[in-house]
CSV table of C-alpha atoms and ligand atoms in Angstrom, one decimal:
chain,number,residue,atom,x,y,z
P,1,UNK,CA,-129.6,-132.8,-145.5
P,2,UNK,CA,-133.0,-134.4,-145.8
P,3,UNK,CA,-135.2,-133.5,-148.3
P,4,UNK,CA,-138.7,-135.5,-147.4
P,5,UNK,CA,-141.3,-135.3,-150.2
P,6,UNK,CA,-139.6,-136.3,-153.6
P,7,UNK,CA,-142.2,-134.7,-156.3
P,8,UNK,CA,-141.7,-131.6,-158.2
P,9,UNK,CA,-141.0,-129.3,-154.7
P,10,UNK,CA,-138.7,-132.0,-153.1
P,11,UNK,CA,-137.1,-133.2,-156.8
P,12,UNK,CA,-135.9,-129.4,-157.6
P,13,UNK,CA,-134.4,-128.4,-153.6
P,14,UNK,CA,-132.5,-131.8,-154.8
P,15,UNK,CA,-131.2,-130.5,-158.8
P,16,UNK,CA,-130.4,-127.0,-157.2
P,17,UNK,CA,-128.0,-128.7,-154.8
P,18,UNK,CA,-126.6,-131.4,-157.6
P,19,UNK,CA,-122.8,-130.0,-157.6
P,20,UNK,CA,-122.7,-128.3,-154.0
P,21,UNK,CA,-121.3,-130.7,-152.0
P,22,UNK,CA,-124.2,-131.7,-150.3
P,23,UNK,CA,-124.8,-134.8,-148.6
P,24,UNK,CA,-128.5,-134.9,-149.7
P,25,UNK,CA,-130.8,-137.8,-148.7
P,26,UNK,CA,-134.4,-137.6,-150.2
P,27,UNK,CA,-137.4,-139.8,-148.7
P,28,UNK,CA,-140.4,-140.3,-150.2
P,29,UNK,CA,-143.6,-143.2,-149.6
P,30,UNK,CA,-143.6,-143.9,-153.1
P,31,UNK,CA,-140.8,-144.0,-155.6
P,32,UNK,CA,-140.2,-141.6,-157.7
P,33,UNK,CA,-142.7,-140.7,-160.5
P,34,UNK,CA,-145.0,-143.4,-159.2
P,35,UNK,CA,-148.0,-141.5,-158.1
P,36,UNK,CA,-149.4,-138.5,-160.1
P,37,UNK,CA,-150.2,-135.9,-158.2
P,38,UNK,CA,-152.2,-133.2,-161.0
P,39,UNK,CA,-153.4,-132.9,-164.5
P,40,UNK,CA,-150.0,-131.6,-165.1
P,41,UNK,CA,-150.5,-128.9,-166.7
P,42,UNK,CA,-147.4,-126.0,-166.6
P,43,UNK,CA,-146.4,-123.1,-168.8
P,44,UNK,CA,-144.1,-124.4,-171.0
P,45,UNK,CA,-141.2,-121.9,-170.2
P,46,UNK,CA,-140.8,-123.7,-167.1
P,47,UNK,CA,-140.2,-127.2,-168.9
P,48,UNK,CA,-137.9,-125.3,-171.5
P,49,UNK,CA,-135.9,-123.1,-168.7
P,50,UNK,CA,-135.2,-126.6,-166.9
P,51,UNK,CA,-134.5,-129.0,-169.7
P,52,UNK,CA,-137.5,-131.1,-169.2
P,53,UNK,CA,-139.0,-131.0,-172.6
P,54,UNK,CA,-139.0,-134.9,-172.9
P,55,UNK,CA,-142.1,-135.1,-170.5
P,56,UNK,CA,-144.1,-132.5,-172.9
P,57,UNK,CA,-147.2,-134.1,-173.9
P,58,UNK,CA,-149.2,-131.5,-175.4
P,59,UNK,CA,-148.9,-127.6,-175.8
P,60,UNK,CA,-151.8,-125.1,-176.3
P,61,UNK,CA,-151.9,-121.2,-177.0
P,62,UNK,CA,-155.4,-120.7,-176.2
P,63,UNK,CA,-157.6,-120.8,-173.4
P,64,UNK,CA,-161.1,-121.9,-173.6
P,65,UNK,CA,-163.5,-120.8,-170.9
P,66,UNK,CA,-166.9,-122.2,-171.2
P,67,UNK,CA,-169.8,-120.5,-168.8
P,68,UNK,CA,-173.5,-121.2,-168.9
P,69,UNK,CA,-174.0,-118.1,-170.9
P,70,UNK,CA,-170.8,-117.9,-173.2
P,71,UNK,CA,-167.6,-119.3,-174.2
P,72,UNK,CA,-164.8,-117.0,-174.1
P,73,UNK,CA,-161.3,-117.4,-176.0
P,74,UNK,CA,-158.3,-116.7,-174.9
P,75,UNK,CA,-155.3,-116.2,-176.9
P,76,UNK,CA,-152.2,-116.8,-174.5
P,77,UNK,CA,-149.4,-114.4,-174.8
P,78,UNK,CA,-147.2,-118.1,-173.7
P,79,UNK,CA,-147.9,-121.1,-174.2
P,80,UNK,CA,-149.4,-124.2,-171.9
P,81,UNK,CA,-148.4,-127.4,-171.8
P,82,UNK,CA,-149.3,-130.7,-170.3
P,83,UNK,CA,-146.9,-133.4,-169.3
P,84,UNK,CA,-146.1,-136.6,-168.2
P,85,UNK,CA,-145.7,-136.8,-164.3
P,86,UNK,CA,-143.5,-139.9,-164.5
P,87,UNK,CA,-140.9,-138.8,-166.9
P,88,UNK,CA,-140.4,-135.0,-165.7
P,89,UNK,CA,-140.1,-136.8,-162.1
P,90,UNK,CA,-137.2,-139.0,-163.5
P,91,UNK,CA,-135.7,-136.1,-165.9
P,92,UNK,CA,-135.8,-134.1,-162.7
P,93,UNK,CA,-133.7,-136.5,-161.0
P,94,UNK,CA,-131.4,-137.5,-163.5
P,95,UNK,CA,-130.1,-133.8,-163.3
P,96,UNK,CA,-128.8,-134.9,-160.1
P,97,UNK,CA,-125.4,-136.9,-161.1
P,98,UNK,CA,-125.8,-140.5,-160.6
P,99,UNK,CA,-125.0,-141.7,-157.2
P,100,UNK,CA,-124.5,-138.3,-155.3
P,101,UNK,CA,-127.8,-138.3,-153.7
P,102,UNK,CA,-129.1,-140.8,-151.9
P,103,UNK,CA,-133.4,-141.6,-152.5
P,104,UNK,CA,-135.5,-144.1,-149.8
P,105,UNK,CA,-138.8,-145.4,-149.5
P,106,UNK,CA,-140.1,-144.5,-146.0
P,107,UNK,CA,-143.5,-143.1,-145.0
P,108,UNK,CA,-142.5,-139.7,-143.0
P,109,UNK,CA,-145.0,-139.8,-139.6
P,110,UNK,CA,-143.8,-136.6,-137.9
P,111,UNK,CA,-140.7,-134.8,-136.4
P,112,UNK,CA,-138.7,-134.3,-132.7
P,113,UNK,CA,-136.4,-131.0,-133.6
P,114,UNK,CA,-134.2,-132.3,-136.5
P,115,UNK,CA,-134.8,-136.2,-135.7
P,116,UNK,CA,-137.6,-136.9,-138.2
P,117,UNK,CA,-139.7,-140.3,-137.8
P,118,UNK,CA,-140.8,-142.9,-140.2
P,119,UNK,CA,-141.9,-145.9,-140.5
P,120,UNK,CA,-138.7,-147.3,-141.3
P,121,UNK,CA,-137.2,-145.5,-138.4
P,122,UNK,CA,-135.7,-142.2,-137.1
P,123,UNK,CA,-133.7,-140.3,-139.0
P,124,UNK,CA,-131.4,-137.7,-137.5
P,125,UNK,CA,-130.3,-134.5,-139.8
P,126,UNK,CA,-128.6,-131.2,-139.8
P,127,UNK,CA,-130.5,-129.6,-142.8
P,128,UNK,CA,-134.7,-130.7,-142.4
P,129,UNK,CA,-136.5,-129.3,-145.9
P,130,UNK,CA,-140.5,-130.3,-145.9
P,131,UNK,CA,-141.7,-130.9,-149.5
P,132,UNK,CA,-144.3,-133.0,-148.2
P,133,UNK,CA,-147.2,-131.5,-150.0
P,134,UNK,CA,-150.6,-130.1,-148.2
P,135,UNK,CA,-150.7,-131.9,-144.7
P,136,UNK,CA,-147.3,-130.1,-143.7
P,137,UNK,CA,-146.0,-133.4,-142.1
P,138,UNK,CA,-143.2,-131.7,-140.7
P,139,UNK,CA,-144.7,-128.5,-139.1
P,140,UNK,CA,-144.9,-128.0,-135.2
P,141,UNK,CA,-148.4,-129.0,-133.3
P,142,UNK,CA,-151.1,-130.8,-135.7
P,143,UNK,CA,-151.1,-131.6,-139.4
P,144,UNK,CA,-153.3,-129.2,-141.3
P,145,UNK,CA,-156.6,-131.1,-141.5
P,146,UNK,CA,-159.8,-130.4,-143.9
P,147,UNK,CA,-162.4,-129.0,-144.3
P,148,UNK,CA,-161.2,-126.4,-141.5
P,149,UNK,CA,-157.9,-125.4,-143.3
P,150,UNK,CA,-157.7,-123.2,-146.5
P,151,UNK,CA,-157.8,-126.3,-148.7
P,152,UNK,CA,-159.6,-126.6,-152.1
P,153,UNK,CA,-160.5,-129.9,-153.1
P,154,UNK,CA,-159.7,-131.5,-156.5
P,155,UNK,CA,-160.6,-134.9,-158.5
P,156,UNK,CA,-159.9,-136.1,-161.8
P,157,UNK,CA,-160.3,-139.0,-164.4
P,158,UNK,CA,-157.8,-139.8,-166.7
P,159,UNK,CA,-159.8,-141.8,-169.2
P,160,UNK,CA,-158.1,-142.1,-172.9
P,161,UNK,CA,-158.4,-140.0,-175.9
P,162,UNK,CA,-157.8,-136.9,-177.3
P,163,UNK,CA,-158.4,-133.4,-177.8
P,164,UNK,CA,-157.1,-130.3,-179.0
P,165,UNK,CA,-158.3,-127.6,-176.3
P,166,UNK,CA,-157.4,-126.5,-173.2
P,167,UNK,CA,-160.8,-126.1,-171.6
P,168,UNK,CA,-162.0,-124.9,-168.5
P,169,UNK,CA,-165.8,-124.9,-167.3
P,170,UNK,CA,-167.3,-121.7,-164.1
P,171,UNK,CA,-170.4,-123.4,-163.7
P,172,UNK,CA,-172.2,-123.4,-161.0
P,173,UNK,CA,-174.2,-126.4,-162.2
P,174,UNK,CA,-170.5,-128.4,-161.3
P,175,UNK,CA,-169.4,-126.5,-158.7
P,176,UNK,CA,-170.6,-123.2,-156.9
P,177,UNK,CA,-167.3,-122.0,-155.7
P,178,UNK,CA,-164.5,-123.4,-158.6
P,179,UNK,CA,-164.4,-125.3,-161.8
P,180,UNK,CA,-164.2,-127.9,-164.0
P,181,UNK,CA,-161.5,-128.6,-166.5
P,182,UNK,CA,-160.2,-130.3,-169.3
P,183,UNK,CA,-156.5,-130.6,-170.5
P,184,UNK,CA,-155.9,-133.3,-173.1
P,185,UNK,CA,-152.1,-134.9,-173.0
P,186,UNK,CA,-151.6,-137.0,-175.6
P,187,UNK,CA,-153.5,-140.2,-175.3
P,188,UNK,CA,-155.4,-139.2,-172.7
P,189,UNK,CA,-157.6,-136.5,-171.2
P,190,UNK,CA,-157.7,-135.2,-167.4
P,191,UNK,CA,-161.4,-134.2,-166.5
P,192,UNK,CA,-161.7,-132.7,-163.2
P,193,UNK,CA,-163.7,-130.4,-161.2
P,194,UNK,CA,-162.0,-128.0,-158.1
P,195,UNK,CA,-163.9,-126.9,-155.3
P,196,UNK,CA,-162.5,-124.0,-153.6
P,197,UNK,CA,-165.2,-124.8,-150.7
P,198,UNK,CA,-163.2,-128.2,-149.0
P,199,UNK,CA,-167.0,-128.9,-148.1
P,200,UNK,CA,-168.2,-129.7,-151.5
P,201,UNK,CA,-168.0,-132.8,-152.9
P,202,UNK,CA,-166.5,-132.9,-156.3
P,203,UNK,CA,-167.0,-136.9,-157.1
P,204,UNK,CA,-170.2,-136.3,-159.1
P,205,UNK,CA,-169.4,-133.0,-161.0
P,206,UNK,CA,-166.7,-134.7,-162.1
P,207,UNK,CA,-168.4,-137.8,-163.2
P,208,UNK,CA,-171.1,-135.5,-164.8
P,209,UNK,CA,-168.8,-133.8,-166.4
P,210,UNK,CA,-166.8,-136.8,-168.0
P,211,UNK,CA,-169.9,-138.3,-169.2
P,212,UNK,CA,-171.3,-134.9,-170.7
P,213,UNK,CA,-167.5,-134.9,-172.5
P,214,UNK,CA,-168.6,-138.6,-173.8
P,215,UNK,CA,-165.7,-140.0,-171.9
P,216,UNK,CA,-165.7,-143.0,-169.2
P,217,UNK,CA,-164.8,-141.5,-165.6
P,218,UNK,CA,-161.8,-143.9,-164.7
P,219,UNK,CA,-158.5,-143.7,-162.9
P,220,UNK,CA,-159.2,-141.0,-160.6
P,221,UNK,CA,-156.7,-138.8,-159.1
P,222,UNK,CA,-157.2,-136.3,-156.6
P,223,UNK,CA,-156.3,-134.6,-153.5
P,224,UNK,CA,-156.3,-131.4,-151.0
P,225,UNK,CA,-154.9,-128.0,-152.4
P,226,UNK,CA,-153.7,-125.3,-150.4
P,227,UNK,CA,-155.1,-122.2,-151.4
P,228,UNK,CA,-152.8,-119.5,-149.0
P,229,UNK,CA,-149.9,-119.3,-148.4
P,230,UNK,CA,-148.1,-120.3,-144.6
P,231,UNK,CA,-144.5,-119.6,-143.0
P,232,UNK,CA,-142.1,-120.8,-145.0
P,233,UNK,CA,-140.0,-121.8,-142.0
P,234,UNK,CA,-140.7,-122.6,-138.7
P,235,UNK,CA,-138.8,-124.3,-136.2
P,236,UNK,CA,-135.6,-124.5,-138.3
P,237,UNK,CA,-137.7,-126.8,-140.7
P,238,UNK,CA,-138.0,-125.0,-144.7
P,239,UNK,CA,-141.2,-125.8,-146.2
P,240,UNK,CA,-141.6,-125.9,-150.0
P,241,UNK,CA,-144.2,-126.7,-152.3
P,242,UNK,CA,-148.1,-127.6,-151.2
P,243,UNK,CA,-146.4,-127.3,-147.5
P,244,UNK,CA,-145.8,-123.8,-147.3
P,245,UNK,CA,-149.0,-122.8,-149.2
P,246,UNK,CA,-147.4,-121.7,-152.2
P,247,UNK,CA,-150.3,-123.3,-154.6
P,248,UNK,CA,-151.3,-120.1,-156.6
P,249,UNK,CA,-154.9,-119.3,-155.3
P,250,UNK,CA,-158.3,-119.5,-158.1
P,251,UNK,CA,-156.3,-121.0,-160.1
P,252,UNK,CA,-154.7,-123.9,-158.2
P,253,UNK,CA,-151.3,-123.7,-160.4
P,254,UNK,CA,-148.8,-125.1,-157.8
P,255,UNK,CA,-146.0,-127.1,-160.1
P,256,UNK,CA,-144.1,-124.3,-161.0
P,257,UNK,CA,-144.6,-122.4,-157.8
P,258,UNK,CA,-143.6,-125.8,-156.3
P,259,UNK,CA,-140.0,-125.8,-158.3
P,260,UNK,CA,-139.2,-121.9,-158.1
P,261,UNK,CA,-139.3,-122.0,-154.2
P,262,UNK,CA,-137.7,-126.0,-154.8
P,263,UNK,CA,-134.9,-123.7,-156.5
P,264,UNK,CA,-134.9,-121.1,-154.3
P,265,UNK,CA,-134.6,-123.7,-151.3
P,266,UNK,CA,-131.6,-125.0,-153.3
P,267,UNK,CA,-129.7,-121.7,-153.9
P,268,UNK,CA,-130.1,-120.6,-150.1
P,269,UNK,CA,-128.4,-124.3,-148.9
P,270,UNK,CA,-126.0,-124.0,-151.7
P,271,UNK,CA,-125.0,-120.7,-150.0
P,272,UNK,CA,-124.5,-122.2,-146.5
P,273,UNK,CA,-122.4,-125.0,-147.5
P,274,UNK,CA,-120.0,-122.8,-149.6
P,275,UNK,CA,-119.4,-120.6,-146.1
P,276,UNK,CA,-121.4,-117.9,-147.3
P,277,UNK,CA,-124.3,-118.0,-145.3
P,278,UNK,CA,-124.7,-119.1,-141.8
P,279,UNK,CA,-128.2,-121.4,-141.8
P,280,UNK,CA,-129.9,-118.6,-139.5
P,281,UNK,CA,-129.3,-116.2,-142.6
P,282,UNK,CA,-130.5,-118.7,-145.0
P,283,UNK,CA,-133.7,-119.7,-142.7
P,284,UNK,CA,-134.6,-116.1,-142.7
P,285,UNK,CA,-134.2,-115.1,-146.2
P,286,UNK,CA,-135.9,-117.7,-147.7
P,287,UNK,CA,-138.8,-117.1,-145.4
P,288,UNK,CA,-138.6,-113.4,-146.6
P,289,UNK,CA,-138.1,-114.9,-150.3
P,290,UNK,CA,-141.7,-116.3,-149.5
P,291,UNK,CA,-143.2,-113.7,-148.1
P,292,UNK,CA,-142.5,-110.8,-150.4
P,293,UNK,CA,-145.1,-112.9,-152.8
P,294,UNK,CA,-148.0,-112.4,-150.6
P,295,UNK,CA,-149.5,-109.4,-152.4
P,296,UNK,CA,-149.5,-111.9,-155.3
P,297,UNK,CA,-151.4,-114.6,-153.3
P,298,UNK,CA,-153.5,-112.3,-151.6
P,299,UNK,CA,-154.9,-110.6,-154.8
P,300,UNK,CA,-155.1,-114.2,-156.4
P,301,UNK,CA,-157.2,-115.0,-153.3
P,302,UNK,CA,-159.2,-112.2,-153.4
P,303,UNK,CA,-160.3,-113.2,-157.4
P,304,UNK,CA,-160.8,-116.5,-156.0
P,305,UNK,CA,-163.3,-115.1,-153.7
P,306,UNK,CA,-165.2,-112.9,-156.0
P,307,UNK,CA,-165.4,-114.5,-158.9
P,308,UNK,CA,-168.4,-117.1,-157.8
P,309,UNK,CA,-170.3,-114.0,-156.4
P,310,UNK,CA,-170.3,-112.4,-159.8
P,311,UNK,CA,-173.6,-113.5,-161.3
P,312,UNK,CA,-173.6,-115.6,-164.3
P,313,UNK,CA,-174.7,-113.5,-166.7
P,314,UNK,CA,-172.7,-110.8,-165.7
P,315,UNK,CA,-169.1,-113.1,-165.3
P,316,UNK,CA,-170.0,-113.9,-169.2
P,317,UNK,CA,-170.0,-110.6,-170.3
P,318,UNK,CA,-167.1,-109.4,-168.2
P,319,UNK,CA,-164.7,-113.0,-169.7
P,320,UNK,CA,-166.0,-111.9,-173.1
P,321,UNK,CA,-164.7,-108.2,-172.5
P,322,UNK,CA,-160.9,-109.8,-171.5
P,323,UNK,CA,-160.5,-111.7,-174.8
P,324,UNK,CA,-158.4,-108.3,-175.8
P,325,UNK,CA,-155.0,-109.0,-176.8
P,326,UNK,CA,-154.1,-106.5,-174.7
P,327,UNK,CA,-155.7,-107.3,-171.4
P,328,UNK,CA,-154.8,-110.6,-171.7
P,329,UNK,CA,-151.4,-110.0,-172.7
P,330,UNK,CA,-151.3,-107.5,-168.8
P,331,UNK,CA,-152.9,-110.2,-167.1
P,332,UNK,CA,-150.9,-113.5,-168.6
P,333,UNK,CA,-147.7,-111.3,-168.7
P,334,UNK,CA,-148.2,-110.6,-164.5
P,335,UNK,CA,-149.4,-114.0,-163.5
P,336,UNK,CA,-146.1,-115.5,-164.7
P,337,UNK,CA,-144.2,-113.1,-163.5
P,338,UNK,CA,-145.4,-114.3,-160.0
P,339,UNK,CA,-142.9,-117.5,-160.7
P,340,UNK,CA,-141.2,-116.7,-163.8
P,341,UNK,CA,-139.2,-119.3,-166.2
P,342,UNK,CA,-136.4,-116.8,-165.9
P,343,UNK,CA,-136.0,-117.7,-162.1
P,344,UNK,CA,-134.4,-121.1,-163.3
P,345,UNK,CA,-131.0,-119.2,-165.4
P,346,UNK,CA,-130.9,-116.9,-162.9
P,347,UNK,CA,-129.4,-119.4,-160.3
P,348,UNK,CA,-125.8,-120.6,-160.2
P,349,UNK,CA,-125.4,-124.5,-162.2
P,350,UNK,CA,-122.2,-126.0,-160.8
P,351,UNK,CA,-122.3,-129.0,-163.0
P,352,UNK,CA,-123.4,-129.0,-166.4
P,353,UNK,CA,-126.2,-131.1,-166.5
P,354,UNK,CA,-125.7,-135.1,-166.7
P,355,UNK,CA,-127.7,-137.7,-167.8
P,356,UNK,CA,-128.3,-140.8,-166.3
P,357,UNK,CA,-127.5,-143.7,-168.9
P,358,UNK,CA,-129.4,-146.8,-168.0
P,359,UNK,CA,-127.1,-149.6,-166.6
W,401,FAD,C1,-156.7,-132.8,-159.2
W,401,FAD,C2,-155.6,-131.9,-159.2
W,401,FAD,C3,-155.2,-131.3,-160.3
W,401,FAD,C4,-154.1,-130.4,-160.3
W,401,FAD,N1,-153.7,-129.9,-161.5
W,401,FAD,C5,-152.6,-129.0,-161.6
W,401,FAD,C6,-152.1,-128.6,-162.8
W,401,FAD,O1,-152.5,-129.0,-163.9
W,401,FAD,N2,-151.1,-127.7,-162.8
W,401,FAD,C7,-150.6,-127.2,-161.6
W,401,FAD,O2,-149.6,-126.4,-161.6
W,401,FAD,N3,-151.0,-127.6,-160.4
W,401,FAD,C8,-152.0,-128.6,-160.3
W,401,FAD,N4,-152.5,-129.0,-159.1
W,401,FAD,C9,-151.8,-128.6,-157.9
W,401,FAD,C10,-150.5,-129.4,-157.8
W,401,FAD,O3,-150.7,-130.8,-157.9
W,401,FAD,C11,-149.7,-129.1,-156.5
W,401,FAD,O4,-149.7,-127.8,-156.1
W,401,FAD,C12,-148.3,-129.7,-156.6
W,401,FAD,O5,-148.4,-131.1,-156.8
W,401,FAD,C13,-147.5,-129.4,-155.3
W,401,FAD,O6,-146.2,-130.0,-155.5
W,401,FAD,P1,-145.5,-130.5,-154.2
W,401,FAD,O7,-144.2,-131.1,-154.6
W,401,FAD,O8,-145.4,-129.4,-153.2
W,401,FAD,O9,-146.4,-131.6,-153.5
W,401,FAD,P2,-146.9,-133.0,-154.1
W,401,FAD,O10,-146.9,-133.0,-155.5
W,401,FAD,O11,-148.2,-133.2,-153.4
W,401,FAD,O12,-145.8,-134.0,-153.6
W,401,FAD,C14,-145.7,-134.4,-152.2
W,401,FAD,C15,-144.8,-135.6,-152.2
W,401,FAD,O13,-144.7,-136.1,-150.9
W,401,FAD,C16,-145.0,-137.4,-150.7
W,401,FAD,N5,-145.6,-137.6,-149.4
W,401,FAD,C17,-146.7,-137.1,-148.9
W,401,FAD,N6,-146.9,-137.4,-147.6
W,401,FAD,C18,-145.9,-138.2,-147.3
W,401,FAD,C19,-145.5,-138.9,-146.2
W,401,FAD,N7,-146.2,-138.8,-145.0
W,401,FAD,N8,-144.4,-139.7,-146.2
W,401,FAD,C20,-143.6,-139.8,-147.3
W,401,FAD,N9,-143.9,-139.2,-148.4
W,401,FAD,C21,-145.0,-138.4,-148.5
W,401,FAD,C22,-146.0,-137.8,-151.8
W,401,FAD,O14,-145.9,-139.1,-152.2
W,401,FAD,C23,-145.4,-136.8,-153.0
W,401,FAD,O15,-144.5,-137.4,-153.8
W,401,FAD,C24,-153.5,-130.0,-159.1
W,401,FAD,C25,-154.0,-130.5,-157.9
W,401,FAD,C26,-155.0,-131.4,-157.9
W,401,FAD,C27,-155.5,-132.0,-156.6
């Protein structure tokens, strides 16, 4: 099996399948951990449900949403957390026993059927899973491109410091169609603005924003974000992560979308090697797996859409209104339930989980 794309989509197809038997190869351009990919923030559930509270850098309970007009409160009915992107990549990993899984360098160019071609060569496999992030390497005809696709576009800073809040900014002085943010994570913060319009240029909102924030804009990060969701299969290829879309619309949440359908990937190869499941079946229910979350998407896109239409004055007024425990305990309570924490216990674990000791 290849698994090309080794971040949090590619990294949990690979700890689902620790114990199955498989004869898992994962390829990636970087190694693993090397290159963060988002502020990293993730309801902390998910870290809990899959052991990976070492990377937990900070944990928050409230929202803070900042308009022109007003600044609105919310009290989470969970909790938030940031986290480091190196050590939940190598904590991932390590729940794969040492030497079972092979992991390569290799810059993944495109595909012929199941031969898959990189820079370092072709590589020929039964099993092709694309956890390649937003370009869908690995899909047939041309690699999404922007603006044209449904991308939004994001950039950060990571300058160091600290903070206490969880903060996010709908201001159309940043960004007419998005928002800023700022999650602090330990000795540093991550400033960034998202535009849901790939045509905007976020570079100075961002800077703008770091500097009204008092903080220096340096070591930028940023990149494409799907914002609906594709085919989760095509061509006999599964697609898992940024790749199939499955980056929650408005609010551009895609880690722990990433490793529930990384899990779920998992689960339906587990199923084929134990006999189970011929890879037809496990091609078409995953895809159906996917699909039976569009309403979620689609009514997450739908918010996306209307909220920058809702004048300013009026968006204060109605973020002030939610502040009630009880909305926000309906609205929190059904946007994890889109990719809930649960997911992770509800899957079989053929090995108890091992960690690697350093030689
Ligand atoms: C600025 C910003 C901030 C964000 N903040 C958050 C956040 O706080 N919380 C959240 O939930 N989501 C956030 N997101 C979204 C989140 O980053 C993505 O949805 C998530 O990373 C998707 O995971 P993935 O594993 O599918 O893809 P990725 O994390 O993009 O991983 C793709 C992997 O494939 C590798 N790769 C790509 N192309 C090739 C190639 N051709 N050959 C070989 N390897 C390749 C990459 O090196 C990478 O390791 C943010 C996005 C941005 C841009």
């Amino acid at each position: 099996m290849l698994v090309c794309g080794a971040s949090f989509a590619g990294l949990a197809v690979a700890r689902e399948l620790a114990g199955s038997g498989a004869d898992v190869l994962l390829v990636d351009r970087y190694e693993i951990g090397e290159r963060q990919t988002s502020a990293c923030g993730i309801p902390t559930g998910w870290l809990e449900a899959l052991e990976l509270q070492g990377s937990l850098q900070q944990t928050f309970g409230e929202l803070v949403l900042h308009t022109p007009y007003t600044t609105a409160r919310y009290r989470l009915p969970w909790t938030f957390s940031t986290f480091d992107y190196r050590v939940l990549c190598e904590l991932l990993w390590d729940q794969v026993p040492p030497g079972q899984f092979k992991f390569e360098t290799a810059k993944v160019d495109g595909r012929t059927g199941r031969v898959v071609h990189t820079d370092r060569g072709d590589i020929r496999a039964g099993v092709v899973v694309d956890a390649l992030g937003w370009r869908r390497v690995l899909g047939a005809g041309l690699n999404i491109q922007p603006p044209d696709a449904l991308l939004s576009r994001g950039l950060e800073v990571h300058p160091h410091g600290s903070g206490s809040e969880m903060e996010i900014w709908i201001d159309r002085s940043y960004v007419p169609a998005g928002y800023g943010w700022s999650f602090p994570a330990g000795g540093e913060v991550r400033i960034g603005v998202g535009s849901f319009d790939p045509r905007f240029h976020v570079r100075e909102p961002t800077e703008r924003l770091a500097s009204e924030l008092d903080a220096p804009a340096v070591r930028y990060q940023g990149n494409w974000i799907p914002h609906a969701l594709r085919n989760a299969t095509e061509d006999g290829v599964f697609f898992v992560g940024d790749s199939a879309g499955h980056c929650l619309p408005l609010t551009a949440e895609g880690i722990r979308t990433a490793l529930y359908f990384g899990l779920a990937v998992g689960r339906e190869l587990s199923e084929v090697l134990g006999g189970r499941r011929s890879m037809a079946d496990a091609l078409s229910s995953y895809s159906r797996f996917s699909a039976s979350h569009a309403r979620a998407f689609a009514w997450m896109l739908r918010c996306q859409r209307a909220v920058p239409r809702v004048a300013p004055r009026l968006l204060a007024g109605a973020l002030r209104a939610m502040e009630a425990r009880r909305f926000l305990d309906w609205a929190f309570g059904h946007y994890l339930e889109i990719a809930h924490p649960r997911f992770v216990a509800a899957g079989p674990r053929r090995t108890p989980l091992q960690v690697r000791v350093p030689a």
